[in-house]
C-alpha angles and dihedrals in degrees: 000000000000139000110256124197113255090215091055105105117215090246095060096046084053086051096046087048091048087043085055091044097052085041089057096049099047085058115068096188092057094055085067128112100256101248089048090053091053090051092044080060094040099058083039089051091049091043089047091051083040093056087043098048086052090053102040096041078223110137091179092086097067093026112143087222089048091057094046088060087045096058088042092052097041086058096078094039095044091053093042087054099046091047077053086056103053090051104044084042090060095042089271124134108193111187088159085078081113102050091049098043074052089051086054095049084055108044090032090061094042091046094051097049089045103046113354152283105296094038093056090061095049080045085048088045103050086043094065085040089059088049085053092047090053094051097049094055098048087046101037104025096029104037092235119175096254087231099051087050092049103063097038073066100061085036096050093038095057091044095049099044089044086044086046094040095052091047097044101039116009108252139077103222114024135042123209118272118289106246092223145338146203120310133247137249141193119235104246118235118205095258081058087058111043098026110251134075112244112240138150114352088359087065096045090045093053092040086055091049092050089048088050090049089049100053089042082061109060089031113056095013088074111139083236094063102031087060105086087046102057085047101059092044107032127187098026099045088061090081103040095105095043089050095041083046091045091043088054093044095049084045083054107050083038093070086033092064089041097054097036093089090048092043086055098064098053100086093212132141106280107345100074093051089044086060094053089059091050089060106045100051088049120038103092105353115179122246092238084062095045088054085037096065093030087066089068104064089032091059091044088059093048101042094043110018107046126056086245093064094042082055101049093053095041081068095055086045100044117346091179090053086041087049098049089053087055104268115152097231099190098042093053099048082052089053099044092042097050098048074050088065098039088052082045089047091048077051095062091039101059087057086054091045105039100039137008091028082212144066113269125181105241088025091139092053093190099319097133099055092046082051092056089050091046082058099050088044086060098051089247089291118131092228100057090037092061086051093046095048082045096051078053095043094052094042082054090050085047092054086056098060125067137300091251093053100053098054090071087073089077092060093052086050088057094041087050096047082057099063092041084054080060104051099041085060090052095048087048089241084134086155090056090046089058096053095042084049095062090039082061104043097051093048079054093056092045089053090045088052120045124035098222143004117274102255087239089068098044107065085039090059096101097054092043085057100056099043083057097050104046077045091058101029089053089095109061097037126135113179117184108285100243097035105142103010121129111242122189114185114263097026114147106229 
């Protein structure tokens, strides 16, 4: 259900939808399934950090130990991103995503000093979860601007965690260590499961299954197909793609993870340094990870495969329509605002738990507004939010090594720039390949040029990412069409 504009004529909704159609043709890439379309960027993206790395002479960009610190700094954003998410999918702006993955940081310290590790997260969570609570009833029940309650949040949050951490503990801006944390796991490969390592015919004979799986896929998991199905066992049936899809993706990872120590031996363009990768997202990853990125496809079930979820984002689209088929407006934008605090909360509580192993005041240091742009940069979809927190997370990382290393960003940008040039030929935008031309060029100059980035510009990378990305994504956005509209109950539309 969306809102539609009463002066659009029909004819030019059928143009705009030919212009989308011939746009789509012209562009082989968007005719892809959609997970074929994320791994398509993900191999570019290794052959364009491979190409930089052989230029450079710089081996930190594909390190095992590079890409660990990435994933561990892409968790709070991510979960600050997807709580985003809940809450803007439901017409909720929720710029308090910071004050309650500062609530998190909080509760969850506190929790884990008091009772233990895994109760400090559920503390940390249900923390957040209160933020977001707060910030449902002054917008819902109250009629609040969502900015301006928003940002009471963030104000609110840091008061009251500096007021409760000087009370509790003594002191304004630190609690005491945390006596322990979560533990630790390493990601199982398939030799892990079934008892051997898969080697020589057993391989091939694994690699063609998969194959024969993945054609099976797209050929009999069709919609088209899956329909009857999903009418004579609903509501069961309703989920039989998405678990068929999720079973060959998990086969999948799980040969990838088994084959990434001998890829990276292999000292080949591109595949040794993949399997670094491999490694290194994957060797002794925290539990508080683990629950981090299986929020993602777990989110993605619930918004766009139950009746809950189709309700819930009805409400962002057209609360009044929503309203007159029986949905409960208000008590779905409560319920999706405040699972946006508690993601926001887990959040918090992975700062607390990966790396200071205490509360700090400023802890959060932004997170939660450059997880609301890594949001927006993924069309408030849970696929393109965890590469865009991701794209954040690895520019942070980035801003940790040295100088030296760094600079050879510049030189992925261009390289990347390279490869946009490409596509946008092929698509016929020859005014935005020009543009995208002189951009590189001039990243190129400043690489040939200089032998490192000016510190200044180094620890403000991520922020400089994220002003250019919500710059360049502005143009192929589509929010929910009521995020951010008041709704009173009963209101014509």
């Amino acid at each position: 259900m969306t809102v539609v504009d009463p002066d659009t004529t029909a004819a030019d909704t059928v143009a705009s939808a030919a212009d989308a159609e011939a746009a789509r043709r012209r562009d082989p890439i968007a005719r892809l399934p959609v997970s074929v379309r994320f791994a398509l960027y993900a191999v570019v993206f290794v052959f364009v950090l491979t190409a930089a790395e052989q230029i450079s002479g710089q081996s930190r960009l594909t390190a095992a130990n590079t890409w660990a610190s990435a994933l561990k700094l892409t968790i709070p954003i991510a979960l600050a991103a997807l709580g985003g998410l809940w809450a803007e999918r439901a017409g909720i702006v929720n710029i308090g995503l910071e004050g309650m993955m500062i609530l998190g940081t909080f509760f969850g310290a506190w929790g884990c000093i008091q009772f233990g590790p895994w109760q400090g997260v559920l503390i940390g969570v249900l923390g957040g979860a209160v933020g977001g609570l707060v910030h449902a009833i002054a917008v819902v029940a109250f009629g609040v601007d969502h900015i301006v309650s928003g940002v009471a949040v963030n104000i609110l949050a840091a008061g009251v965690t500096q007021f409760l951490n000087f009370d509790w503990f003594g002191s304004t801006n630190q609690s005491p260590r945390l006596p322990e944390v979560v533990g630790s796991v390493r990601v199982p490969g398939l030799h892990d499961l079934l008892g051997a390592r898969l080697t020589g015919p057993s391989l091939l004979v694994w690699l063609a299954a998969l194959v024969v799986l993945a054609v099976a896929a797209v050929r009999f998991l069709t919609p088209e197909r899956v329909e009857p199905l999903r009418r004579r066992l609903s509501p069961v049936g309703s989920f039989a793609r998405p678990a068929a899809v999720t079973v060959l993706g998990l086969l999948g990872l799980l040969v990838v993870v088994d084959l990434a120590p001998y890829l990276a031996r292999q000292e080949r363009f591109g595949i040794s340094e993949f399997g670094r990768i491999v490694m290194g997202l994957t060797a002794e990853v925290s539990w508080i990870v683990v629950i981090g990125v299986v929020a993602f496809p777990l989110t993605t079930l619930i918004l766009w495969h139950t009746k809950f979820g189709l309700r819930l984002r009805s409400v962002g689209e057209d609360p009044v329509a929503a309203e007159s088929v029986g949905v409960n407006v208000y008590r779905m934008k409560v319920v999706a605002t405040t699972v946006s605090g508690a993601l926001a909360g887990l959040g918090g509580v992975s700062l607390v738990y990966l790396f200071a192993n205490q509360y700090r005041a400023g802890q959060t240091n932004g997170r939660g507004y450059i997880g609301l742009a890594a949001m927006i940069f993924g069309n408030w979809r849970p696929g393109g939010t965890a590469v865009g927190a991701g794209l954040f997370g690895f520019t942070d990382t980035l801003s940790l090594l040295s100088g030296q290393a760094t600079h050879a960003l510049l030189l992925v940008v261009a390289i990347g720039a390279g490869v946009m040039v490409l596509r946008a030929i092929i698509t016929g935008r020859w005014l935005s390949s020009l543009a995208i031309v002189a951009a590189g060029l001039a990243v190129y100059g400043w690489y040939l040029v200089t032998d490192e980035l000016p510190n200044e510009i180094v620890v403000f990378l991520p922020h400089l990412t994220t002003l250019l990305v919500l710059t360049f994504a502005s143009q192929r956005l589509r929010p929910p069409a009521a995020d951010g509209q008041p709704y009173r109950r009963g209101q014509a539309g």
